[in-house]
XYZ file of C-alpha atoms in Angstrom:
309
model
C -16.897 -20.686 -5.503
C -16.995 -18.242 -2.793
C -14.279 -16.977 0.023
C -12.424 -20.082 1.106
C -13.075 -21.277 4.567
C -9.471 -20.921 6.008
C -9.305 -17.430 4.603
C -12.559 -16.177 6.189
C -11.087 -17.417 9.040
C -8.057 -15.701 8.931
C -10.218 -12.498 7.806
C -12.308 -12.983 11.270
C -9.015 -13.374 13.610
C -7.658 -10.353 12.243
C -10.908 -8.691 12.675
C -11.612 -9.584 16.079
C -8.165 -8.577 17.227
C -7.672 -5.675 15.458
C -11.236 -4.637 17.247
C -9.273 -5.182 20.730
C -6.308 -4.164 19.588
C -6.032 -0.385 20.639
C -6.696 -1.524 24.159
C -3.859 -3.579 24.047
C -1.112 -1.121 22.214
C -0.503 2.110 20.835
C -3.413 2.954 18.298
C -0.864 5.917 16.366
C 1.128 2.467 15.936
C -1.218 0.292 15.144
C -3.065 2.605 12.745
C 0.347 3.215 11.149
C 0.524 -0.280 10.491
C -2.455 -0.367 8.828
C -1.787 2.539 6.525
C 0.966 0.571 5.187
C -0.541 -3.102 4.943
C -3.356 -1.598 2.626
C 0.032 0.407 0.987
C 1.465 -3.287 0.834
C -1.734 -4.759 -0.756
C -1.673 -2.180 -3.308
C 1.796 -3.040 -4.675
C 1.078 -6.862 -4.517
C -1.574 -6.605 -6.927
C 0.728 -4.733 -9.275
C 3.350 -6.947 -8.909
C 2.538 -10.010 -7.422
C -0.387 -11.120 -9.368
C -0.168 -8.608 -12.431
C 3.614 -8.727 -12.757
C 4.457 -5.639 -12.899
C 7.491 -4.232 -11.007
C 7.158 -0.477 -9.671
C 9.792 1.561 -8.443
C 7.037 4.835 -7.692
C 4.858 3.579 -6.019
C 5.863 6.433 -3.490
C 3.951 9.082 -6.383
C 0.798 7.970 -5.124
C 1.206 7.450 -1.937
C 2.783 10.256 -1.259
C 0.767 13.110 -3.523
C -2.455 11.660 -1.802
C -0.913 12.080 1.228
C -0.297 16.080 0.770
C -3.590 16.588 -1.263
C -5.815 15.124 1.627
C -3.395 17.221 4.242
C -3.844 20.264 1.921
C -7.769 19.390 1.354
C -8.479 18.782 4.978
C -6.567 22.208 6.465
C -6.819 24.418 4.072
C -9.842 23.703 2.300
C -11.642 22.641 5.294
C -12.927 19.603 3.732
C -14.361 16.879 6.354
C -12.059 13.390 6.813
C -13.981 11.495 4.114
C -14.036 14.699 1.117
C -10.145 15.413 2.047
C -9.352 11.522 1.585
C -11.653 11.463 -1.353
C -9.117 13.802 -2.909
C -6.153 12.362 -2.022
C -7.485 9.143 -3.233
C -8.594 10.519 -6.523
C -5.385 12.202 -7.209
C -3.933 9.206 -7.052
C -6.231 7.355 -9.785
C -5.755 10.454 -12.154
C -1.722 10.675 -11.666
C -1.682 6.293 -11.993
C -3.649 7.061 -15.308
C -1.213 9.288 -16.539
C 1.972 7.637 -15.654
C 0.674 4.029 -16.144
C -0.437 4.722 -19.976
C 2.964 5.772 -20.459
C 4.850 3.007 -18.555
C 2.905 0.281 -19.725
C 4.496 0.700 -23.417
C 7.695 -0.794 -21.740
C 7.975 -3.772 -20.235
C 10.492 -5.552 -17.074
C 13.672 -3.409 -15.861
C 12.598 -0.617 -18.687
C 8.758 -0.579 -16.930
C 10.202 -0.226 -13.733
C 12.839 2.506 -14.829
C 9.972 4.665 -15.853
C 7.945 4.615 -13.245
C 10.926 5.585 -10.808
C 11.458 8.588 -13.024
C 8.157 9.762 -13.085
C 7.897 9.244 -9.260
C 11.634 11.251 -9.061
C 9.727 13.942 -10.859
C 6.550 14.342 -8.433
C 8.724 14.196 -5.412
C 10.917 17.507 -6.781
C 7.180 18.860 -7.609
C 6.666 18.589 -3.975
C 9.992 20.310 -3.043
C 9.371 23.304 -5.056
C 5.232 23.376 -5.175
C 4.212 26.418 -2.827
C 0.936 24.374 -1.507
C 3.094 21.510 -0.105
C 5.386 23.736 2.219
C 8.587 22.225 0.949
C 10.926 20.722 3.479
C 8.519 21.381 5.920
C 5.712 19.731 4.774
C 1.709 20.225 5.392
C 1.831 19.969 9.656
C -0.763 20.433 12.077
C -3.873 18.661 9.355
C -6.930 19.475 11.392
C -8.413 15.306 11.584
C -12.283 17.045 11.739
C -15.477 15.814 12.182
C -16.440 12.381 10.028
C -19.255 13.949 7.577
C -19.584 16.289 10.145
C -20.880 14.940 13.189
C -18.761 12.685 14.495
C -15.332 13.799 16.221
C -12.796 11.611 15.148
C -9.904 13.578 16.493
C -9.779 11.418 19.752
C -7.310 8.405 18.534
C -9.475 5.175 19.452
C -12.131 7.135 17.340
C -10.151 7.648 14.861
C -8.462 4.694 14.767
C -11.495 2.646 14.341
C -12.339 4.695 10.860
C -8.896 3.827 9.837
C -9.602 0.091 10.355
C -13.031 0.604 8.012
C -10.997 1.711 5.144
C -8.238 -0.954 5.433
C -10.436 -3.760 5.763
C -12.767 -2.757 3.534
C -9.434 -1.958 0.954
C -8.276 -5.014 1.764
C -11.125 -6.921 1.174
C -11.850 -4.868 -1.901
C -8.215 -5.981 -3.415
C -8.844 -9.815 -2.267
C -12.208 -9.653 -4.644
C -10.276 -7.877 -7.451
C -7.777 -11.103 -7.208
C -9.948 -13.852 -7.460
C -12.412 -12.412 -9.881
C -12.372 -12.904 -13.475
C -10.356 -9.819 -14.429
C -8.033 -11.252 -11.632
C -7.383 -14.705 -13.271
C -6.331 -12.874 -16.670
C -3.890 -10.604 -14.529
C -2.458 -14.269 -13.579
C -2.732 -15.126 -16.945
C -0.759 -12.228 -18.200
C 1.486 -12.117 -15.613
C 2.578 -16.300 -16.441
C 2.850 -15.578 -20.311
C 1.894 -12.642 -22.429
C 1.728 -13.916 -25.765
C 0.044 -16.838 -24.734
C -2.437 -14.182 -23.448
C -2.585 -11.827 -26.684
C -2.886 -15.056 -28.835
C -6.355 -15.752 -26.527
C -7.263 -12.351 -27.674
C -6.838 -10.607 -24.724
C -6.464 -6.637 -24.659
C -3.127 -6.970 -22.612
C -2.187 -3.156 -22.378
C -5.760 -2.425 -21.172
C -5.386 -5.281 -18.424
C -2.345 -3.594 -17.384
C -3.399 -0.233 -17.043
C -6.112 -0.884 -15.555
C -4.536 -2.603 -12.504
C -1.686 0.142 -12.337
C -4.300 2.559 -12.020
C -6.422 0.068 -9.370
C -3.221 0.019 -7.669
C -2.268 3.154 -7.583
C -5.716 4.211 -6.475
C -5.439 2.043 -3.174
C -1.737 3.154 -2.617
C -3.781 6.721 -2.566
C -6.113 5.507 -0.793
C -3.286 4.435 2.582
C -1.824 7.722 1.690
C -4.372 9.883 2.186
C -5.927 8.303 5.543
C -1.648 8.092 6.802
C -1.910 12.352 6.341
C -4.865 12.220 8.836
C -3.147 9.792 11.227
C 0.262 11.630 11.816
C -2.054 15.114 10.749
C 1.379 15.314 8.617
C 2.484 14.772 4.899
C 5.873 15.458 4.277
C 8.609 14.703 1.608
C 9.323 11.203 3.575
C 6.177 10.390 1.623
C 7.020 10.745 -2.094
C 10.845 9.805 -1.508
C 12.133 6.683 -3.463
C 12.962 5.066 0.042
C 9.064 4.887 0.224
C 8.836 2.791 -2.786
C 11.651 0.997 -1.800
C 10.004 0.422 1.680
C 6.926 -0.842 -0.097
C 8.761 -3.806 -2.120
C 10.492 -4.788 1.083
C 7.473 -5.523 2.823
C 5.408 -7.156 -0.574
C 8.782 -9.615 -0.696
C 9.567 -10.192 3.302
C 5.868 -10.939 3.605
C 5.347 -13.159 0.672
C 4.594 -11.854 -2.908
C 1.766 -13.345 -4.754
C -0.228 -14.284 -1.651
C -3.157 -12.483 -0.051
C -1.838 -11.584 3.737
C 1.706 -11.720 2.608
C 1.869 -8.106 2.441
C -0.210 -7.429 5.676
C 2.415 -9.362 7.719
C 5.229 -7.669 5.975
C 4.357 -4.404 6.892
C 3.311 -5.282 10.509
C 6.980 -6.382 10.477
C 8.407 -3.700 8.939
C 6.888 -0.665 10.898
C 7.093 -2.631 14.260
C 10.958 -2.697 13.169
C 10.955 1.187 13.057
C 9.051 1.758 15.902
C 10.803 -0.192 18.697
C 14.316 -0.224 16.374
C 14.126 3.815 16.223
C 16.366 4.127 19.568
C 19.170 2.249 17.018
C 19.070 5.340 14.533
C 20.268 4.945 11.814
C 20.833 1.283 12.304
C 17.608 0.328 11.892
C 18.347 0.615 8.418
C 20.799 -2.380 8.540
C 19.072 -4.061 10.491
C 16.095 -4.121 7.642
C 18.588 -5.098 5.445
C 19.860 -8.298 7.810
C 16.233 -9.388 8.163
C 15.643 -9.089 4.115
C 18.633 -11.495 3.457
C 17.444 -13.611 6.220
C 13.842 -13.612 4.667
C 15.019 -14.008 1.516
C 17.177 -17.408 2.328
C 15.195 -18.970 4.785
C 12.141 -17.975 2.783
C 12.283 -17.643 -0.451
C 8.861 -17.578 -1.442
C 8.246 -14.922 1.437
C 7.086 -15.852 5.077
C 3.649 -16.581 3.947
C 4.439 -18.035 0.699
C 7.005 -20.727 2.440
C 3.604 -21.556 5.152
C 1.591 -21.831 2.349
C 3.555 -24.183 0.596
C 3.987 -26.614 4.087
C -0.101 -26.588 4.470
C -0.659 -26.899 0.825
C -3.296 -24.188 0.944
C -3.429 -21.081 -0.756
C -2.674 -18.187 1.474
């Protein structure tokens, strides 16, 4: 049936303005923002459409982010290779964990995958590679398959928009493609599903590790950003970062996400004079968001225009 005409709409407006956008604000923000809307996106296919509930998200996110950092400074890999790593990481270590989890299923799903995400962030405290406490600093940005310069940040933050759009749009196909509808499917009933004859363990593995691949995927192109990964990366705040903004923004809808973590990170950004209030005040806006809209900000609109969103 094709895109639907509101949302290639709302596709275009976000275009257009994020293409004016670093002439307007700070493109360190704004690129930040992106990072973690495609981070965002990630999780909501997981859990919005395949229902699946992830505490570790923060694994992949976080050991793309150092293998990209580590790939890019000291193996001297251009921007695309060292992301390319990161990213691939990512789909190796979802493989791994999500054949595992997958044998368990709600609070018990979601258990395991915090434990195995527990685990790779004390790998990262104790790995030589990753520099500990200090992190992987000063990651050289390079030269985009070497010849174009993208340490300048407009440059660079226009190869940051590629990748999130194109993510973005990559995870909106996913959705509304076949193998999307039987995520739905699954996600509604699960017998129901196995009594169609459907291979459920194989549909769920194979959006953890789609998931976990684009959470990799932000990761990676964050550590070129900030030219940092650090232990703020794999720490189970992360993944607990990445559920606020799936749920604030609306769960189960396409741009839900986005707006959640535009939301979130312009919170920390102009909140960060507040300290360690900021943190409260996350949690004040959550229990706002969550009784004034309980289906998420996007999810309540949705339901007044009566269109998907």
């Amino acid at each position: 049936m094709g895109m639907p005409r509101h949302h290639m709409l709302i596709f275009a407006c976000l275009f257009v303005f994020m293409l004016v956008a670093p002439f307007l604000l700070y493109p360190i923000f704004l690129m930040k923002v992106m990072c973690f809307a495609l981070f965002a996106a990630a999780f909501n296919l997981l859990l919005g459409f395949g229902g699946l509930l992830s505490f570790g998200h923060a694994a992949y996110f976080g050991s793309a982010s150092y293998i990209s950092a580590h790939a890019a400074k000291v193996w001297g890999l251009t921007p695309e290779l060292a992301i390319l790593c990161g990213t691939g990481t990512a789909l190796v270590l979802g493989i791994v964990i999500g054949s595992l989890a997958i044998r368990r299923q709600g609070i018990y799903f979601a258990m395991v995958t915090l434990a195995f995400a527990q685990m790779v962030y004390f790998f990262s405290l104790q790995a030589e590679f990753t520099g500990g406490e200090d992190g992987i600093q000063a990651v050289p940005r390079g030269e985009l398959f070497g010849l174009l310069n993208i340490q300048p940040d407009r440059v660079l933050y226009y190869f940051v928009l590629a990748i999130t759009f194109g993510g973005v749009l990559a995870i909106y196909r996913i959705i509304h493609s076949p193998f999307g509808q039987v995520l739905k499917a699954i996600r509604e009933n699960e017998p129901r599903s196995i009594s169609l004859g459907y291979h459920v363990n194989r549909y769920k593995l194979a959006v953890f590790v789609i998931s976990a691949t684009f959470a990799g995927l932000a990761g990676a192109t964050k550590a070129l950003v900030f030219q940092l990964a650090s232990l703020t990366d794999v720490y189970w705040t992360m993944s607990g970062e990445v559920v606020l903004m799936t749920l604030l923004g609306g769960m189960g809808t396409v741009f839900g996400p986005l707006l959640g973590a535009g939301i979130i990170v312009a919170m920390q950004n102009y909140f960060a004079s507040f300290g360690a209030w900021v943190t409260v005040m996350q949690g004040v806006i959550f229990v706002l968001g969550v009784l004034l809209f309980r289906e998420g900000i996007v999810g309540v609109i949705a339901q007044r225009i009566k269109k998907p969103l």
